[in-house]
Each structure stands twice: as C-alpha cells, then as structure tokens.
Short mmCIF file of C-alpha atoms and ligand atoms in Angstrom, two decimals:
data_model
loop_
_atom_site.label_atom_id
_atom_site.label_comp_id
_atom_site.label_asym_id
_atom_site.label_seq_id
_atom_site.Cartn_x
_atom_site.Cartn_y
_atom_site.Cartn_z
CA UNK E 1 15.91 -17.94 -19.49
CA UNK E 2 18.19 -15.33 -18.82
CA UNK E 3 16.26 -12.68 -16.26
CA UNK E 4 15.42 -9.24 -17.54
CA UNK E 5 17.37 -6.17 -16.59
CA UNK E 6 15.37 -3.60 -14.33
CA UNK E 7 14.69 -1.44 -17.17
CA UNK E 8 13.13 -4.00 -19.18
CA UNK E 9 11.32 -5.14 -16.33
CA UNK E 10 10.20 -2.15 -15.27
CA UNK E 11 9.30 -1.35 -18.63
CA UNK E 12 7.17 -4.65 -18.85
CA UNK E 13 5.96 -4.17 -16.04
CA UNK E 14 4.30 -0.39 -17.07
CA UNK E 15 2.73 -1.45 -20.01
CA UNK E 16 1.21 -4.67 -18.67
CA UNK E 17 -0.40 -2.19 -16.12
CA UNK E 18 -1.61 -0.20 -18.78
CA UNK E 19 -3.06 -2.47 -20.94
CA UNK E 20 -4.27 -4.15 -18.15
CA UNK E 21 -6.76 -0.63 -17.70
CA UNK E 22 -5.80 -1.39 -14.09
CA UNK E 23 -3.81 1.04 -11.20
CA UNK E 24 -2.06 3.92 -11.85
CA UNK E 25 -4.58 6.83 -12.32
CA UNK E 26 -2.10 8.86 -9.77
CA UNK E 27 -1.79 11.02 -13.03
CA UNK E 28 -4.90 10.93 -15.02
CA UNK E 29 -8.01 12.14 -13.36
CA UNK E 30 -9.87 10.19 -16.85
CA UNK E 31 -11.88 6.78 -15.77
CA UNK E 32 -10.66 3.63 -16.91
CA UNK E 33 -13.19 1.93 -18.54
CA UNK E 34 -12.80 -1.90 -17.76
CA UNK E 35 -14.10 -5.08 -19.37
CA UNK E 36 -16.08 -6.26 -17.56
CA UNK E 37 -19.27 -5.38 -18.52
CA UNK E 38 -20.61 -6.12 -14.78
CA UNK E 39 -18.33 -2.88 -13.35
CA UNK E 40 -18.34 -0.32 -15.96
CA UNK E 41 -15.66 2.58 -14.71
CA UNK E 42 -12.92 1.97 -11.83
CA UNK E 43 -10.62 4.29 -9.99
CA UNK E 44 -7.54 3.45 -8.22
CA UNK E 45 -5.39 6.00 -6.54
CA UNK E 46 -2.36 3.97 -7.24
CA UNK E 47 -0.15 1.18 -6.56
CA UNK E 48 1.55 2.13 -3.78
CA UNK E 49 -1.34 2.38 -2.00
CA UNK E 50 -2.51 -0.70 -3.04
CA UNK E 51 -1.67 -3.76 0.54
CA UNK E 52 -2.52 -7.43 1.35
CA UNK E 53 -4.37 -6.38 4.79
CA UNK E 54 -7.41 -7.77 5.75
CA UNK E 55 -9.26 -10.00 9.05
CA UNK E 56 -11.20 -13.14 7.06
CA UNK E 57 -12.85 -16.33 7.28
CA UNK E 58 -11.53 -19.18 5.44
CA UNK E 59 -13.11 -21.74 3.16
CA UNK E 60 -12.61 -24.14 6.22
CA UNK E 61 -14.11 -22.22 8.32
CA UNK E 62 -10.72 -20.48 10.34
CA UNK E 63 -10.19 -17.22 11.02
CA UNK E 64 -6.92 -15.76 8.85
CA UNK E 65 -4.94 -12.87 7.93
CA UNK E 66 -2.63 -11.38 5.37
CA UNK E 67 0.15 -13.04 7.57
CA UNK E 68 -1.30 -16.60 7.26
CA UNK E 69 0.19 -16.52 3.79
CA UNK E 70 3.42 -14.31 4.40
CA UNK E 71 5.41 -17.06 3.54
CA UNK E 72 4.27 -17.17 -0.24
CA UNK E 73 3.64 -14.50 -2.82
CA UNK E 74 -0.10 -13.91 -2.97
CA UNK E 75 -2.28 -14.55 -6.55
CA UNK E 76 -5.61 -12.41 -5.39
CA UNK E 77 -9.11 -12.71 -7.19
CA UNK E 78 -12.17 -10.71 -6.07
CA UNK E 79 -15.53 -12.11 -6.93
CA UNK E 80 -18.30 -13.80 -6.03
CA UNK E 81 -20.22 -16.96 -6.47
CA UNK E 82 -22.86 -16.07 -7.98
CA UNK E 83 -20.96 -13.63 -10.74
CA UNK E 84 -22.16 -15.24 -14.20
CA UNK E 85 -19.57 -14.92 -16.27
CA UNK E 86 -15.94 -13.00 -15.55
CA UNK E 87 -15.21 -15.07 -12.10
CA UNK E 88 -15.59 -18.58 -13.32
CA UNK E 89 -13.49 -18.04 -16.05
CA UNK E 90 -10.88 -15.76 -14.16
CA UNK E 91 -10.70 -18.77 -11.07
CA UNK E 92 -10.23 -21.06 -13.93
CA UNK E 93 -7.40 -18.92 -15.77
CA UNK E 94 -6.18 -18.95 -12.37
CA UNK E 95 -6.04 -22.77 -12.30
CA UNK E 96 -4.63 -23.54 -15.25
CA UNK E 97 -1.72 -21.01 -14.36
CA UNK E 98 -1.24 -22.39 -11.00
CA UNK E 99 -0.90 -26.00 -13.12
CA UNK E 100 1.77 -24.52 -15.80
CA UNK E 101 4.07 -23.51 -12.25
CA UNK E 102 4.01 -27.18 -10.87
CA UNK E 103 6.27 -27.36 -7.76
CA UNK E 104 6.44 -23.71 -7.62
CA UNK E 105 2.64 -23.45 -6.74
CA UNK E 106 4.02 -23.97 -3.97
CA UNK E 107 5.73 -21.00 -3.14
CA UNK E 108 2.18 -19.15 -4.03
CA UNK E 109 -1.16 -18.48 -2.02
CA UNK E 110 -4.39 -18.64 -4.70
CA UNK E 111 -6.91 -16.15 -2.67
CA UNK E 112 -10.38 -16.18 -4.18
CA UNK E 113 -12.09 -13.01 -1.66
CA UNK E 114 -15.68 -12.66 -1.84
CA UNK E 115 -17.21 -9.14 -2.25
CA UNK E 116 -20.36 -10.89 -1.49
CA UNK E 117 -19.79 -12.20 1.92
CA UNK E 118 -23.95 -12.70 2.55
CA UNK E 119 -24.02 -15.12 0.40
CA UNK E 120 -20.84 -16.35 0.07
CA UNK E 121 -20.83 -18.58 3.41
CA UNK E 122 -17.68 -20.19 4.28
CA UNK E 123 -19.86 -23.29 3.43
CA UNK E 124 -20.33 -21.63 -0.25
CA UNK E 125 -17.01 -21.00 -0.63
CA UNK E 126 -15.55 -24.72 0.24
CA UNK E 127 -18.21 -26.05 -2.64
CA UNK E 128 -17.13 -23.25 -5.25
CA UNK E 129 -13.67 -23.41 -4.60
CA UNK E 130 -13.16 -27.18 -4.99
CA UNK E 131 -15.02 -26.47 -8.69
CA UNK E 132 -11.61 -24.93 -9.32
CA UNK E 133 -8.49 -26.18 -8.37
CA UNK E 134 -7.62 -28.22 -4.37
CA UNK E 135 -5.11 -25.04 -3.96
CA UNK E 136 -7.77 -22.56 -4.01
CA UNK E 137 -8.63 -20.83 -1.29
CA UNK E 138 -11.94 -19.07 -0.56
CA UNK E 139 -12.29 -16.22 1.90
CA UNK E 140 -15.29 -14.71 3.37
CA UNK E 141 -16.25 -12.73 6.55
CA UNK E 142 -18.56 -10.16 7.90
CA UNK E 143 -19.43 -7.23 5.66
CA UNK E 144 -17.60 -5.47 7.42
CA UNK E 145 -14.26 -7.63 6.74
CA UNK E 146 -14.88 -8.49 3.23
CA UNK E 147 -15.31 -4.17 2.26
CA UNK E 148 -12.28 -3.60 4.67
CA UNK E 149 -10.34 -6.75 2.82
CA UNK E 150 -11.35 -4.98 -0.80
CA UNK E 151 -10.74 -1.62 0.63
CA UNK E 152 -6.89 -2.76 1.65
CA UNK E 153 -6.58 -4.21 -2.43
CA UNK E 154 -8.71 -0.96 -3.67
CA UNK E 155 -10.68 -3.31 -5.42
CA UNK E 156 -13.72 -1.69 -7.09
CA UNK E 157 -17.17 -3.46 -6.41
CA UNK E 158 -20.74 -1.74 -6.11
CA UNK E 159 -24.45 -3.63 -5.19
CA UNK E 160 -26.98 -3.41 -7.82
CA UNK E 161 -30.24 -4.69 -8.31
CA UNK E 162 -30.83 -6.81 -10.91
CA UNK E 163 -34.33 -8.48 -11.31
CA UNK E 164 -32.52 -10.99 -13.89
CA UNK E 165 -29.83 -12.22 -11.04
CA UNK E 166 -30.84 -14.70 -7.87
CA UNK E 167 -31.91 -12.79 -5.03
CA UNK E 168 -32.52 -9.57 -7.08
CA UNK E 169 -29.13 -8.20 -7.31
CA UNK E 170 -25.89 -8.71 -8.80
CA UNK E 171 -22.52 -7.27 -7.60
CA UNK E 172 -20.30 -4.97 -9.65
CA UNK E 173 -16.65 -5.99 -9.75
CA UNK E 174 -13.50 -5.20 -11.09
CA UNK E 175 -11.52 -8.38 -13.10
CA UNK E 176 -7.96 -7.97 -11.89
CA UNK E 177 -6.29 -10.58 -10.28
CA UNK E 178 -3.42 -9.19 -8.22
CA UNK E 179 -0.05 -10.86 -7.20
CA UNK E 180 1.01 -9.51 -4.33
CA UNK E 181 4.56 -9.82 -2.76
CA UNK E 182 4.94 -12.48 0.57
CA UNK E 183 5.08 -9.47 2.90
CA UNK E 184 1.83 -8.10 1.61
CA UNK E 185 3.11 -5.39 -0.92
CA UNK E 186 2.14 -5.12 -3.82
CA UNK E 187 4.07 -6.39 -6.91
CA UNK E 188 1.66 -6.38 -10.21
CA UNK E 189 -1.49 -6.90 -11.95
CA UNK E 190 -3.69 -8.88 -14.50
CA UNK E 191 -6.41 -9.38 -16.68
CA UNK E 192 -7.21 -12.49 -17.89
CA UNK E 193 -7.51 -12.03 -21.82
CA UNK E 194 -4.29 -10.02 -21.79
CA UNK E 195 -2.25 -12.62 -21.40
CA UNK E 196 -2.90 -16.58 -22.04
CA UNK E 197 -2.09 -18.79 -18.69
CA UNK E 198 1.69 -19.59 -19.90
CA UNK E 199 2.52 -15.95 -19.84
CA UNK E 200 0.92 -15.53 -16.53
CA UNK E 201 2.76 -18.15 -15.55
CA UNK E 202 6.24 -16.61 -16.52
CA UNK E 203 5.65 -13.40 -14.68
CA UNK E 204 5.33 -15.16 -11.60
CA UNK E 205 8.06 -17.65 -12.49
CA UNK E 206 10.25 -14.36 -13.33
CA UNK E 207 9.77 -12.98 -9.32
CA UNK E 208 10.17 -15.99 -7.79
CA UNK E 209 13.88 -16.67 -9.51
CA UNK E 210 14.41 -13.23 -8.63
CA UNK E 211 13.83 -14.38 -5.21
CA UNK E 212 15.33 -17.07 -5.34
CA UNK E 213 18.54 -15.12 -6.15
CA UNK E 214 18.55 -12.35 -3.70
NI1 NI G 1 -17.38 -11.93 -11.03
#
C-alpha cells in the first residue's frame, strides 16, 4: 500500500480524533459526551499535553516505567477489572488487533492501566490479563501511581457508588485506547466501534512503515 501524503494523513488523522469524541477541546469549551455510558462527559486540554509518564507495578509483580517500553510504540487501555461491559470488550478489540499485526506485535507494548489500583492487585491483573491475549500487560500501583499514570494520559475516570456493583462502587472511565509513540509522545487515538480491528490494525501498520522508512 502506497503510504499517505502528510495532508491526507493529517487529515485522517483529525477526523478519526473527532469522531473518536476524544482530545482536542483546546478550542471548544462544549463537553464531549462519550459512549460509554459508565463516564458520561470528558475534558481533555489537548494532545500535546497528552505523555506516556508514569511509576507502576507490573502484572508480574516488577516495578516499571514509561521507559521499560521505549523501544516499542505503546497501545494504552485504561480500565479496570471489575468494569462490566466497555473494558472486556475494548481488551478484546485490542487482541484481535494485536493478532491481525502478527510479527509486528512485536514492535508494540499492549498496556492495560488500572484506574482501580485497590482492587486491581498485581495478582488481579496477571489472572485478567491472561483472559485476553499472553502480550497483554497489566499495570497497577499505589493510588497514588495509578491517578499520576492517568493524570500523565489525561485519562478521565471518577469513583462512584453503585449499590448494583461489587464492593458498592463502580469506576467512571473514559473508552479510548491510546497509541502512543516509543519515546512516550503521543501519536493518536481510538474508540473501539469506530473502527473494526483490521482498520485499527492499519493505522498502526501505517506508523510503523513510516518508521521503518525514516
Ligand atoms: Ni471499563
């Protein structure tokens, strides 16, 4: 496939942000009214703002950074393992997608981040992970961590009791699932339901020929 000129690309790249209701509200003062039923309005304060930064815990138990991963792009979900509905089939999109790139999985680090790090154990994690695909990785931490690590992505996510949920309370989260550039920048965004897994698939494949080529 021949690659897209910048224009096109950048062009692309606008309206998948757009119909993703995702970043760029550096104009619009309006909320963006998501999805996901679970987190009803988001804010971001746009793109540029938007970095892979954060101090975790991994599924395995080590301690890790943005830089553990610096020498792959980043595919970033925030959720949690309790979330009924938009995580398990966003970590499963994810799957799929990461199947449909084959060898070039590779050259890309699957993050699942809780935003429910209380619960979410490192032990929790490793179980829920392996549900979804043996390149998933789950990352957890101290409260403290896990809001700093969704702070760094802007990542919306709110506590809310919920006498329906286990425990008593649910957690409000935005859907996206972010790929972020190897040196932590970031690069774009995604809902799943916007675009099936091949498509996903072909906007990563797209960067890393781009890569490739530079
Ligand atoms: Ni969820």
């Amino acid at each position: 496939m021949p690659p897209s000129s910048p224009d096109r690309f950048h062009k692309r790249l606008r309206v998948l942000l757009w119909s993703g209701a995702a970043v760029l509200t550096v104009t619009t003062a309006g909320l963006l009214v998501l999805r996901d039923q679970a987190a009803p309005t988001v804010v971001y304060s746009g793109e540029a703002d938007i970095r892979s930064d954060f101090e975790l815990v991994d599924h395995t138990g080590h301690p890790v950074t943005e830089a553990d991963y610096a020498d792959r792009w980043q595919l970033v979900f925030f959720g949690f393992t309790n979330c009924p509905d938009v995580c398990p089939t966003t970590l499963a999109y994810m799957a799929t997608t990461l199947d449909l790139l084959g060898e070039d999985a590779d050259r890309v680090a699957p993050l699942f981040i809780t935003v429910d790090p209380e619960r979410d154990t490192p032990e929790v994690m490793a179980d829920y992970v392996a549900n979804f695909h043996p390149r998933l990785v789950g990352l957890t931490g101290s409260p403290t961590q896990a809001a700093a690590a969704a702070q760094s992505f802007k990542v919306y996510h709110e506590h809310m009791a919920d006498a329906q949920a286990p425990d008593g309370y649910t957690m409000a989260h935005a859907g996206h699932i972010y790929l972020m550039r190897p040196d932590g920048r970031f690069e774009a965004v995604f809902l799943e339901g916007d675009q099936p897994p091949e498509d996903l698939a072909e906007e990563i494949e797209m960067r890393l020929d781009q890569e490739g080529r530079s």
